[in-house]
Tab-separated table of C-alpha atoms in Angstrom:
chain	number	residue	atom	x	y	z
G	1	MET	CA	123.104	-48.970	67.621
G	2	ASN	CA	125.075	-50.882	71.073
G	3	ILE	CA	127.402	-53.345	70.822
G	4	ALA	CA	125.479	-56.238	70.871
G	5	VAL	CA	122.947	-55.902	67.764
G	6	PHE	CA	125.663	-54.842	65.417
G	7	ILE	CA	127.215	-58.270	66.584
G	8	THR	CA	124.014	-59.857	65.300
G	9	LEU	CA	124.170	-57.910	62.070
G	10	LEU	CA	127.278	-59.029	61.564
G	11	GLN	CA	126.892	-62.657	62.230
G	12	LEU	CA	123.529	-62.567	59.511
G	13	CYS	CA	125.345	-60.959	56.866
G	14	LEU	CA	127.303	-64.157	57.544
G	15	SER	CA	124.960	-66.914	57.698
G	16	ALA	CA	123.305	-65.535	54.494
G	17	THR	CA	126.893	-65.013	52.766
G	18	LEU	CA	127.647	-68.703	54.043
G	19	SER	CA	124.164	-70.663	52.886
G	20	GLY	CA	123.631	-69.073	49.849
G	21	GLU	CA	120.084	-67.428	50.227
G	22	ALA	CA	118.769	-64.079	50.264
G	23	SER	CA	118.627	-61.843	53.341
G	24	THR	CA	116.836	-58.669	53.600
G	25	GLU	CA	116.697	-56.231	56.654
G	26	THR	CA	113.470	-53.893	57.377
G	27	ILE	CA	113.427	-51.430	59.725
G	28	LEU	CA	110.526	-51.049	62.596
G	29	THR	CA	109.348	-48.671	65.135
G	30	ALA	CA	106.790	-48.773	67.836
G	31	SER	CA	105.287	-47.161	70.597
G	32	PRO	CA	104.915	-48.512	74.250
G	33	GLY	CA	102.058	-50.521	74.412
G	34	ASP	CA	101.826	-50.394	69.806
G	35	ILE	CA	101.672	-54.577	68.472
G	36	ALA	CA	104.473	-55.066	66.215
G	37	LEU	CA	104.496	-57.603	63.781
G	38	LEU	CA	108.268	-58.565	62.543
G	39	PRO	CA	107.722	-59.915	59.024
G	40	CYS	CA	110.214	-62.813	58.001
G	41	TYR	CA	109.643	-65.094	55.040
G	42	THR	CA	108.955	-62.318	52.438
G	43	ALA	CA	110.024	-63.706	48.744
G	44	GLY	CA	106.980	-65.932	48.059
G	45	LYS	CA	103.201	-67.231	48.717
G	46	VAL	CA	105.537	-70.605	50.050
G	47	THR	CA	104.395	-71.006	53.672
G	48	PRO	CA	107.798	-71.827	55.664
G	49	SER	CA	107.885	-75.421	56.792
G	50	SER	CA	109.360	-74.118	60.359
G	51	THR	CA	110.894	-70.565	61.758
G	52	THR	CA	112.646	-70.042	64.373
G	53	TRP	CA	112.982	-66.177	66.002
G	54	SER	CA	116.199	-64.839	68.138
G	55	LYS	CA	117.198	-61.634	69.699
G	56	ASN	CA	120.359	-59.928	70.022
G	57	GLY	CA	121.910	-63.663	69.069
G	58	GLY	CA	119.448	-65.218	71.683
G	59	GLU	CA	115.903	-67.232	71.294
G	60	VAL	CA	113.298	-65.970	71.887
G	61	VAL	CA	111.560	-67.602	72.747
G	62	PRO	CA	106.971	-67.616	72.370
G	63	GLY	CA	104.848	-66.863	75.335
G	64	GLN	CA	102.729	-64.591	76.823
G	65	ARG	CA	102.989	-61.066	74.670
G	66	LEU	CA	105.233	-63.007	71.548
G	67	SER	CA	104.133	-66.121	69.043
G	68	VAL	CA	105.791	-66.403	65.606
G	69	LEU	CA	102.127	-66.846	63.294
G	70	HIS	CA	102.171	-69.270	60.110
G	71	ASP	CA	103.598	-67.209	57.570
G	72	GLY	CA	106.711	-67.018	60.014
G	73	SER	CA	106.037	-63.148	61.490
G	74	LEU	CA	107.297	-63.035	65.307
G	75	ASN	CA	103.955	-61.251	66.475
G	76	ILE	CA	104.346	-58.337	69.877
G	77	ARG	CA	101.621	-57.265	71.824
G	78	GLY	CA	101.929	-54.332	73.572
G	79	VAL	CA	105.502	-53.580	73.001
G	80	GLN	CA	107.441	-52.154	75.636
G	81	PRO	CA	111.044	-50.462	75.306
G	82	GLY	CA	113.276	-53.682	76.408
G	83	ASP	CA	111.732	-54.995	73.022
G	84	GLU	CA	113.860	-52.583	70.766
G	85	GLY	CA	116.779	-54.968	69.440
G	86	SER	CA	118.291	-57.152	66.211
G	87	TYR	CA	115.799	-59.797	64.959
G	88	LEU	CA	116.606	-62.640	63.089
G	89	CYS	CA	114.455	-65.076	61.692
G	90	SER	CA	115.325	-68.262	60.137
G	91	SER	CA	113.256	-70.028	58.288
G	92	THR	CA	112.993	-73.958	56.441
G	93	LEU	CA	110.902	-74.545	53.204
G	94	PRO	CA	109.468	-76.666	51.742
G	95	ASP	CA	111.169	-77.724	49.333
G	96	ASN	CA	113.952	-77.915	52.366
G	97	SER	CA	115.728	-74.849	50.860
G	98	SER	CA	115.900	-72.196	54.287
G	99	PHE	CA	115.358	-68.273	54.445
G	100	GLN	CA	116.773	-65.833	56.636
G	101	ALA	CA	115.961	-62.127	57.686
G	102	SER	CA	116.619	-59.808	59.788
G	103	VAL	CA	114.381	-56.821	61.378
G	104	LEU	CA	115.192	-54.488	63.654
G	105	LEU	CA	112.819	-52.508	66.263
G	106	GLN	CA	113.033	-49.581	67.620
G	107	VAL	CA	110.620	-48.455	70.292
G	108	THR	CA	110.320	-45.361	70.265
G	109	ARG	CA	108.907	-43.071	73.098
G	110	GLY	CA	107.820	-39.126	72.526
G	111	PRO	CA	106.900	-35.978	72.956
G	112	ASP	CA	106.121	-36.193	76.204
G	113	ASN	CA	105.863	-32.952	78.371
G	114	VAL	CA	106.225	-30.585	75.877
G	115	SER	CA	105.431	-27.675	77.563
G	116	VAL	CA	106.114	-23.750	76.409
G	117	SER	CA	106.289	-21.139	79.093
G	118	ILE	CA	106.731	-17.091	79.267
G	119	GLY	CA	108.755	-15.197	81.974
G	120	GLY	CA	107.336	-11.784	82.297
G	121	SER	CA	103.728	-12.391	82.111
G	122	VAL	CA	101.253	-12.765	85.460
G	123	THR	CA	98.298	-15.373	84.185
G	124	LEU	CA	95.482	-13.597	84.023
G	125	LEU	CA	92.553	-16.470	83.580
G	126	SER	CA	91.862	-19.968	84.392
G	127	ASN	CA	92.365	-20.828	80.758
G	128	GLY	CA	95.724	-20.405	81.034
G	129	THR	CA	96.151	-16.820	79.044
G	130	LEU	CA	99.076	-14.477	80.183
G	131	LEU	CA	99.591	-11.340	80.543
G	132	THR	CA	102.334	-8.782	80.100
G	133	SER	CA	102.221	-5.283	79.341
G	134	ARG	CA	104.189	-2.680	76.695
G	135	GLY	CA	108.133	-2.791	76.545
G	136	SER	CA	108.614	-5.747	79.111
G	137	THR	CA	110.919	-7.694	78.904
G	138	VAL	CA	109.614	-11.511	77.971
G	139	SER	CA	111.316	-14.811	78.074
G	140	PHE	CA	110.074	-17.813	75.795
G	141	ASN	CA	111.213	-21.433	76.913
G	142	CYS	CA	109.741	-25.009	75.219
G	143	SER	CA	110.780	-27.864	76.184
G	144	ALA	CA	109.684	-31.612	75.833
G	145	SER	CA	111.000	-35.980	75.794
G	146	SER	CA	111.315	-37.920	72.925
G	147	TYR	CA	113.340	-41.355	72.353
G	148	PRO	CA	115.464	-42.108	70.376
G	149	SER	CA	115.591	-38.117	68.610
G	150	GLN	CA	113.186	-34.846	68.743
G	151	GLU	CA	113.378	-31.061	67.352
G	152	LEU	CA	112.367	-28.415	69.584
G	153	THR	CA	110.237	-25.053	67.345
G	154	LEU	CA	109.147	-21.936	68.958
G	155	ALA	CA	106.246	-20.576	66.515
G	156	PHE	CA	104.399	-17.476	66.982
G	157	SER	CA	100.367	-16.878	65.189
G	158	GLY	CA	98.826	-13.161	66.072
G	159	ALA	CA	97.449	-10.497	64.186
G	160	SER	CA	99.765	-9.750	61.502
G	161	SER	CA	101.395	-13.514	61.190
G	162	SER	CA	100.330	-16.754	60.990
G	163	ASN	CA	101.874	-20.108	62.148
G	164	ASP	CA	105.559	-18.448	62.182
G	165	SER	CA	108.668	-20.136	63.307
G	166	LEU	CA	110.930	-17.672	66.227
G	167	VAL	CA	113.356	-20.366	66.991
G	168	THR	CA	114.532	-24.252	66.002
G	169	ALA	CA	116.622	-26.548	67.660
G	170	SER	CA	117.559	-30.069	68.737
G	171	GLY	CA	117.646	-30.802	72.264
G	172	ALA	CA	115.725	-31.586	74.799
G	173	SER	CA	114.659	-27.788	75.736
G	174	LEU	CA	115.456	-23.650	73.841
G	175	ALA	CA	114.971	-20.287	74.597
G	176	PHE	CA	113.670	-16.902	73.231
G	177	ARG	CA	113.761	-13.435	73.968
G	178	ILE	CA	111.622	-10.652	73.572
G	179	GLU	CA	112.647	-7.423	74.797
G	180	ASN	CA	110.589	-3.821	74.887
G	181	ILE	CA	107.108	-5.488	73.992
G	182	GLN	CA	105.091	-4.200	71.716
G	183	PRO	CA	101.027	-4.805	70.839
G	184	GLY	CA	102.098	-6.446	67.769
G	185	HIS	CA	103.597	-9.559	69.713
G	186	GLN	CA	100.334	-10.823	71.485
G	187	GLY	CA	99.103	-13.676	69.520
G	188	VAL	CA	99.565	-17.435	70.084
G	189	TYR	CA	102.891	-18.343	71.323
G	190	SER	CA	103.224	-22.889	70.920
G	191	CYS	CA	105.869	-25.256	71.387
G	192	ARG	CA	106.423	-27.713	68.815
G	193	ALA	CA	107.659	-30.853	69.426
G	194	HIS	CA	109.014	-33.618	66.849
G	195	ASN	CA	110.450	-37.179	66.945
G	196	ASN	CA	112.588	-37.810	64.429
G	197	VAL	CA	112.302	-41.207	64.478
G	198	SER	CA	108.579	-42.539	65.168
G	199	HIS	CA	107.503	-38.780	63.280
G	200	GLN	CA	105.712	-38.211	66.483
G	201	ARG	CA	104.792	-34.625	67.306
G	202	VAL	CA	103.055	-33.031	70.030
G	203	THR	CA	102.443	-28.755	70.347
G	204	ASP	CA	101.498	-27.217	73.436
G	205	SER	CA	100.627	-23.378	72.934
G	206	LYS	CA	99.981	-20.666	75.020
G	207	GLN	CA	98.293	-17.038	74.064
G	208	LEU	CA	100.084	-13.402	75.494
G	209	LEU	CA	98.075	-10.742	76.314
G	210	VAL	CA	100.228	-7.294	76.033
G	211	TYR	CA	98.285	-4.217	77.402
G	212	TYR	CA	99.185	-0.867	76.930
G	213	VAL	CA	97.824	2.405	77.321
G	214	PRO	CA	98.217	5.042	74.463
G	215	ASP	CA	100.845	8.619	75.824
G	216	ARG	CA	97.448	11.011	75.071
G	217	HIS	CA	94.729	11.772	76.423
G	218	PRO	CA	91.327	10.730	75.881
G	219	GLU	CA	89.735	13.149	72.856
G	220	CYS	CA	86.890	15.010	73.193
G	221	MET	CA	84.302	15.807	70.662
G	222	TRP	CA	81.268	17.074	69.550
G	223	MET	CA	79.027	16.094	67.195
G	224	PRO	CA	75.444	18.282	65.742
G	225	ALA	CA	72.674	17.218	66.404
G	226	ARG	CA	69.109	16.799	63.592
G	227	ASP	CA	67.831	19.297	67.396
G	228	LEU	CA	70.322	22.297	67.166
G	229	SER	CA	69.722	22.313	70.914
G	230	HIS	CA	70.764	19.064	71.509
G	231	VAL	CA	74.363	17.921	71.082
G	232	GLN	CA	75.624	14.586	71.127
G	233	PHE	CA	79.878	14.624	72.507
G	234	SER	CA	81.924	11.686	71.894
G	235	CYS	CA	85.012	10.134	73.907
G	236	THR	CA	88.124	7.822	72.098
G	237	TRP	CA	90.679	6.489	73.764
G	238	PHE	CA	91.701	3.991	71.181
G	239	GLY	CA	95.362	2.374	71.046
G	240	ALA	CA	94.281	1.367	74.383
G	241	TYR	CA	94.035	-2.700	74.977
G	242	PRO	CA	92.108	-3.985	76.729
G	243	PRO	CA	89.421	-1.924	75.509
G	244	PRO	CA	89.419	1.152	78.566
G	245	LYS	CA	86.458	2.143	81.083
G	246	LEU	CA	84.944	5.841	79.719
G	247	ARG	CA	82.302	7.860	81.191
G	248	TRP	CA	81.388	11.658	80.367
G	249	GLY	CA	80.339	14.070	83.663
G	250	GLU	CA	80.711	12.372	86.949
G	251	LYS	CA	77.337	10.797	87.636
G	252	ASP	CA	77.222	8.600	84.668
G	253	ASP	CA	78.728	5.142	85.415
G	254	PHE	CA	81.812	3.511	83.434
G	255	GLN	CA	81.199	1.749	80.390
G	256	VAL	CA	84.157	-0.733	78.491
G	257	THR	CA	84.463	0.801	75.073
G	258	ASP	CA	86.856	2.498	72.796
G	259	SER	CA	84.008	4.950	72.230
G	260	LEU	CA	81.928	6.352	74.156
G	261	THR	CA	78.692	8.958	73.196
G	262	VAL	CA	75.792	11.024	74.560
G	263	THR	CA	73.735	13.016	73.836
G	264	ARG	CA	72.672	16.245	76.127
G	265	ASN	CA	70.369	18.574	75.266
G	266	ARG	CA	70.237	22.822	75.755
G	267	SER	CA	68.261	22.431	79.040
G	268	THR	CA	71.497	20.763	81.240
G	269	LEU	CA	74.423	22.814	79.636
G	270	SER	CA	75.416	26.355	80.661
G	271	GLU	CA	77.479	28.660	79.454
G	272	GLY	CA	80.678	28.222	81.210
G	273	GLN	CA	80.010	24.664	82.182
G	274	THR	CA	83.257	22.823	81.849
G	275	VAL	CA	82.260	19.013	80.421
G	276	LYS	CA	84.527	16.039	80.813
G	277	CYS	CA	85.093	12.845	80.067
G	278	THR	CA	87.485	10.723	82.664
G	279	ALA	CA	88.986	7.013	81.257
G	280	GLN	CA	90.349	4.465	83.796
G	281	HIS	CA	92.507	1.080	82.502
G	282	GLN	CA	93.723	-1.334	84.284
G	283	LEU	CA	97.653	-0.804	83.664
G	284	LEU	CA	96.563	2.454	85.079
G	285	SER	CA	97.233	2.963	89.134
G	286	PRO	CA	94.360	2.013	90.987
G	287	GLY	CA	92.602	5.545	91.830
G	288	ALA	CA	94.550	7.210	88.020
G	289	GLU	CA	92.518	8.450	85.797
G	290	LYS	CA	93.206	10.444	82.342
G	291	SER	CA	91.019	13.030	81.171
G	292	CYS	CA	89.747	15.405	78.662
G	293	THR	CA	87.547	18.436	79.457
G	294	PHE	CA	86.370	21.835	76.993
G	295	THR	CA	84.723	24.266	78.234
G	296	LEU	CA	80.646	25.646	76.620
G	297	LYS	CA	80.634	29.136	74.756
G	298	PRO	CA	77.304	31.217	73.753
G	299	PRO	CA	77.318	32.658	70.350
G	300	TYR	CA	78.294	35.819	69.653
G	301	PRO	CA	78.372	36.714	66.173
G	302	GLU	CA	80.279	40.186	65.347
G	303	GLY	CA	80.456	42.651	62.577
G	304	GLU	CA	78.815	45.789	60.984
G	305	PRO	CA	75.680	46.826	61.975
G	306	LEU	CA	74.929	49.068	59.202
G	307	ALA	CA	75.731	48.776	55.341
G	308	ALA	CA	74.843	50.886	52.006
G	309	ALA	CA	74.718	50.689	48.380
G	310	LEU	CA	73.978	51.727	45.612
G	311	GLU	CA	70.550	50.735	43.292
G	312	ASP	CA	72.371	48.723	40.671
G	313	THR	CA	74.810	47.288	42.345
G	314	SER	CA	76.437	44.849	44.927
G	315	VAL	CA	77.066	44.603	48.497
G	316	THR	CA	78.879	42.233	50.969
G	317	LEU	CA	77.656	42.059	54.548
G	318	THR	CA	79.622	39.737	56.732
G	319	CYS	CA	79.675	38.317	59.171
G	320	SER	CA	82.258	36.780	62.162
G	321	GLU	CA	81.522	33.697	64.617
G	322	LYS	CA	84.845	32.916	66.619
G	323	THR	CA	83.691	31.794	70.581
G	324	SER	CA	81.026	29.465	70.055
G	325	LEU	CA	82.205	25.918	71.453
G	326	PRO	CA	80.498	23.648	70.426
G	327	PRO	CA	81.195	25.653	66.943
G	328	ALA	CA	77.517	27.482	65.922
G	329	ASN	CA	75.664	26.955	63.094
G	330	THR	CA	75.595	30.733	61.252
G	331	THR	CA	73.009	31.105	59.073
G	332	TRP	CA	72.126	34.818	57.330
G	333	ARG	CA	68.383	36.319	57.382
G	334	ARG	CA	65.746	38.961	56.317
G	335	GLY	CA	63.387	41.256	57.785
G	336	LEU	CA	61.433	41.199	60.458
G	337	GLN	CA	60.313	37.544	59.983
G	338	GLN	CA	63.859	36.921	59.792
G	339	ASP	CA	63.641	35.074	55.566
G	340	SER	CA	65.744	32.264	55.467
G	341	ILE	CA	68.193	33.275	52.268
G	342	ILE	CA	68.429	31.142	49.031
G	343	PRO	CA	71.674	30.701	47.965
G	344	GLY	CA	70.927	32.096	44.140
G	345	ASN	CA	71.310	34.438	41.223
G	346	LYS	CA	70.578	37.050	43.839
G	347	TYR	CA	72.068	36.008	46.723
G	348	VAL	CA	75.461	34.908	47.352
G	349	VAL	CA	76.552	32.823	50.850
G	350	SER	CA	80.229	32.058	51.031
G	351	GLU	CA	82.751	31.213	53.883
G	352	ASP	CA	86.563	32.550	54.849
G	353	GLY	CA	87.755	30.845	57.995
G	354	PRO	CA	84.779	32.090	60.787
G	355	GLU	CA	83.766	34.988	58.625
G	356	LEU	CA	80.575	34.099	56.997
G	357	LYS	CA	79.821	36.670	53.844
G	358	LEU	CA	76.235	37.340	52.449
G	359	THR	CA	76.594	39.461	48.446
G	360	ILE	CA	73.390	40.489	47.723
G	361	LEU	CA	73.710	41.468	43.438
G	362	ASN	CA	71.949	43.998	41.539
G	363	ILE	CA	70.552	45.997	44.279
G	364	SER	CA	67.688	47.217	43.901
G	365	LYS	CA	65.008	49.816	47.056
G	366	ASP	CA	63.469	46.336	47.076
G	367	ASP	CA	66.659	45.490	48.993
G	368	GLU	CA	66.916	47.814	51.329
G	369	GLY	CA	66.390	46.917	55.865
G	370	ILE	CA	67.075	44.744	58.012
G	371	TYR	CA	69.373	41.421	57.819
G	372	PHE	CA	70.380	39.152	60.670
G	373	CYS	CA	73.044	37.005	61.387
G	374	ARG	CA	72.146	34.070	63.268
G	375	SER	CA	74.456	31.684	65.092
G	376	GLU	CA	73.160	28.317	67.064
G	377	ASN	CA	74.781	26.003	69.426
G	378	PRO	CA	73.650	23.834	71.875
G	379	LEU	CA	73.791	27.154	74.513
G	380	ALA	CA	72.070	29.656	73.046
G	381	VAL	CA	71.502	32.053	70.160
G	382	ALA	CA	72.315	34.892	68.390
G	383	GLU	CA	71.542	37.738	66.515
G	384	LEU	CA	73.423	40.211	64.730
G	385	GLU	CA	71.162	42.693	63.515
G	386	VAL	CA	73.014	44.632	59.867
G	387	TYR	CA	70.968	47.708	58.337
G	388	LEU	CA	71.613	48.089	54.772
G	389	THR	CA	70.411	51.812	53.228
G	390	VAL	CA	70.422	51.621	49.294
G	391	ARG	CA	70.976	55.133	47.086
G	392	LYS	CA	69.529	55.921	43.941
G	393	ALA	CA	72.681	55.931	41.637
G	394	ALA	CA	74.299	58.872	40.504
G	395	SER	CA	72.112	60.562	36.379
G	396	ALA	CA	74.283	60.049	33.757
G	397	TYR	CA	73.856	63.141	32.758
G	398	SER	CA	75.579	64.792	35.880
G	399	GLY	CA	79.007	65.418	34.063
G	400	ALA	CA	77.461	67.354	31.353
G	401	ILE	CA	75.121	69.595	33.776
G	402	ILE	CA	78.348	70.388	35.838
G	403	GLY	CA	80.136	70.678	32.293
G	404	VAL	CA	78.211	73.433	31.456
G	405	PHE	CA	77.717	74.914	34.599
G	406	ILE	CA	81.446	75.382	35.533
G	407	ALA	CA	81.775	77.097	31.407
G	408	ALA	CA	79.166	79.938	32.632
G	409	LEU	CA	80.188	80.598	35.478
G	410	ILE	CA	83.518	81.182	33.660
G	411	VAL	CA	81.722	82.978	30.717
G	412	GLY	CA	80.000	85.188	33.573
G	413	SER	CA	83.207	85.875	35.782
G	414	THR	CA	84.577	86.871	31.904
G	415	ALA	CA	82.196	89.558	31.685
G	416	VAL	CA	82.122	90.491	35.033
G	417	ILE	CA	85.578	91.599	35.143
G	418	ALA	CA	85.586	92.883	31.210
G	419	LYS	CA	82.769	95.055	32.861
G	420	THR	CA	84.779	96.320	35.535
G	421	LEU	CA	87.162	97.204	33.544
G	422	TYR	CA	86.215	98.893	31.460
G	423	SER	CA	84.703	101.308	34.381
G	424	SER	CA	87.738	101.827	35.247
G	425	ARG	CA	89.157	102.666	31.868
G	426	HIS	CA	90.321	106.057	33.277
G	427	ARG	CA	92.961	104.538	35.637
G	428	ILE	CA	96.050	102.205	33.390
G	429	CYS	CA	99.167	101.292	34.915
G	430	LEU	CA	101.508	101.882	31.288
G	431	GLY	CA	104.739	100.233	32.358
G	432	GLY	CA	107.550	99.444	29.714
G	433	GLY	CA	107.970	101.197	26.591
G	434	PHE	CA	104.037	102.660	26.872
G	435	GLY	CA	104.006	106.392	29.417
G	436	GLN	CA	107.304	105.895	30.226
G	437	VAL	CA	108.747	109.245	30.894
G	438	ASP	CA	112.956	107.818	32.473
G	439	ASP	CA	114.411	104.685	33.298
G	440	GLY	CA	113.227	104.805	36.406
G	441	GLY	CA	110.187	103.481	35.504
G	442	ASP	CA	107.038	106.649	35.701
G	443	VAL	CA	104.159	106.218	36.095
G	444	LEU	CA	101.864	108.000	33.967
G	445	SER	CA	98.163	108.559	35.621
G	446	LEU	CA	95.626	110.336	32.427
G	447	VAL	CA	92.316	112.216	33.394
G	448	ASP	CA	89.911	112.928	31.157
G	449	SER	CA	89.747	116.912	30.631
G	450	ASP	CA	85.718	115.448	31.463
G	451	ASP	CA	86.013	114.307	34.360
G	452	GLU	CA	89.190	117.164	35.464
G	453	GLN	CA	86.545	118.911	37.814
G	454	ILE	CA	87.027	115.266	40.296
G	455	PHE	CA	89.986	116.346	41.283
G	456	GLN	CA	89.677	119.817	41.067
G	457	ASP	CA	90.169	119.792	45.169
G	458	THR	CA	93.560	117.697	45.322
G	459	VAL	CA	95.338	118.320	41.859
G	460	PRO	CA	96.901	121.508	41.380
G	461	GLN	CA	95.071	123.085	37.981
G	462	LEU	CA	96.095	123.967	35.177
G	463	PRO	CA	95.746	127.469	33.598
G	464	PRO	CA	93.201	128.075	30.406
G	465	LEU	CA	94.773	127.725	26.881
G	466	ALA	CA	93.943	131.311	25.113
G	467	ASN	CA	91.607	128.557	22.628
G	468	GLY	CA	89.605	127.287	25.519
G	469	ASN	CA	90.315	123.899	25.023
G	470	HIS	CA	91.453	121.283	28.328
G	471	THR	CA	94.307	120.226	28.534
G	472	THR	CA	95.200	116.993	29.953
G	473	LEU	CA	97.332	116.747	33.368
G	474	VAL	CA	99.990	114.758	34.082
G	475	GLN	CA	101.625	113.308	37.038
G	476	ILE	CA	104.616	111.012	37.589
G	477	HIS	CA	104.900	109.052	39.683
G	478	ARG	CA	108.094	107.492	40.211
G	479	ILE	CA	108.437	103.767	41.249
G	480	PRO	CA	111.663	102.647	42.596
G	481	SER	CA	113.984	100.219	39.967
G	482	SER	CA	116.020	98.649	42.459
G	483	ASP	CA	117.162	98.745	46.396
G	484	GLN	CA	119.578	101.195	45.108
G	485	GLU	CA	116.613	104.165	44.195
G	486	ASP	CA	114.621	103.360	47.066
G	487	ALA	CA	117.277	104.533	49.415
G	488	GLU	CA	117.106	107.507	47.306
G	489	THR	CA	113.988	108.430	47.221
G	490	ALA	CA	114.170	107.839	51.597
G	491	ALA	CA	116.795	110.144	51.397
G	492	ALA	CA	115.358	113.307	50.029
G	493	SER	CA	113.513	115.663	51.388
G	494	PRO	CA	109.190	115.075	51.089
G	495	GLN	CA	108.994	118.019	49.082
G	496	GLN	CA	111.344	116.349	46.557
G	497	GLN	CA	109.626	113.681	46.693
G	498	GLU	CA	106.062	115.188	46.002
G	499	ASP	CA	107.014	117.538	42.752
G	500	THR	CA	104.873	117.449	40.284
G	501	VAL	CA	105.811	118.366	36.916
G	502	GLN	CA	104.006	120.569	35.307
G	503	THR	CA	104.390	121.747	32.604
G	504	GLN	CA	102.517	124.815	30.702
G	505	GLU	CA	103.248	125.047	27.508
G	506	PRO	CA	100.550	123.749	25.060
G	507	ASP	CA	103.811	121.826	23.020
G	508	GLU	CA	104.367	119.957	25.473
G	509	LEU	CA	100.883	118.780	26.843
G	510	VAL	CA	99.294	115.583	25.759
G	511	THR	CA	95.401	116.640	24.556
G	512	PHE	CA	92.758	114.159	23.938
């Protein structure tokens, strides 16, 4: 408030005090071009007889833009900034009493020239959309002009937030800065200007896009089709903004998408073929690309070609498929017609990593034959043949039969040994106390007199006794009992070693 307005208000207060009439003050705001109506007598329904107006101590002369209405109000058409000031109304009522009222007119301006500028970005579209890349530094400036005062606010609205106030300040402008900007900062930035007197609000907004390229390469995948001779190749490169351009192979056209899927059949594929997905993005330098590849491999099931089992048991056939790319569909089949094997009470199919196992329960002779482990991928079909041999189970009485046979063999061997000993009963080796001649371990060989003729050519004969009875010849052979006795025997003369003690007295003969 300037000094003139202050003096005018002071005069109004003094005048109201001196006259003893009530005085009121009204504050009005108007923008340039508006119509302002300054009230005068409002205490009742009486129309003043006469009314005069003054502005900042000077008389107001009605004219083209200013007029005094019948109720004493001052009407200002097409308000201009120069109309701002302190106005005083003096009215004479019909009863010759006076009335004064003061009105403070404020002519506001703005907010004008509201704008938000974003540094570190470039204009992308004709509508003003701006572009920056992830990781860059971006600066914001919000500015406007308002009278008599204003408040500025920089706000953000994005996917993760709505109308969030980033910074607020009073003045002609404010600044804000984001370092290492990320995709979450992508959205609409608004500069809001608020006139504190007129409460007028003006907003200027700009959309900022944050472009970015994923750090990783695209991902190449495959999906089996209903027809196993076909395959769907899928290429994805999520995390890029805006969506990248993707292309399968070298002949296809680029398509703007995050994911691209194509279908290929067996006639267009070959072993060792490298399948490639190429990706392009606006932030990549011209000619720069990222890609993913994989090499096609046909199936090759592995396992043992022969298997054997006993009846009434179970057997498991194992097939391993490790090399196929794309992965093969592996199944077990039976017979030359390759009938499909349906899991149930007879067959159990299980997977253990790359291994596919077929367990056959309660095996019978009917289960014998050829089984096929069949692997098929979009490239080819490969099979592993497994021949199963089924043998009859051993009899339940086999053990008893074998036991009886062994027992019979033992009894027969004992009888043979006994018969052999009996037939050689004329040779008896006596040891210990029986037939022992001396402590040196002598051996007595007893020969029955009936068999004496057998040894007549080699053994000296005793002379016959007078009574005509045969005698038994006793030959004594010394068995060395120690190493010392062996030495003594070796030192003796041959004649001494062959000495045979023959007794001719009838009392010393052993007669049988």
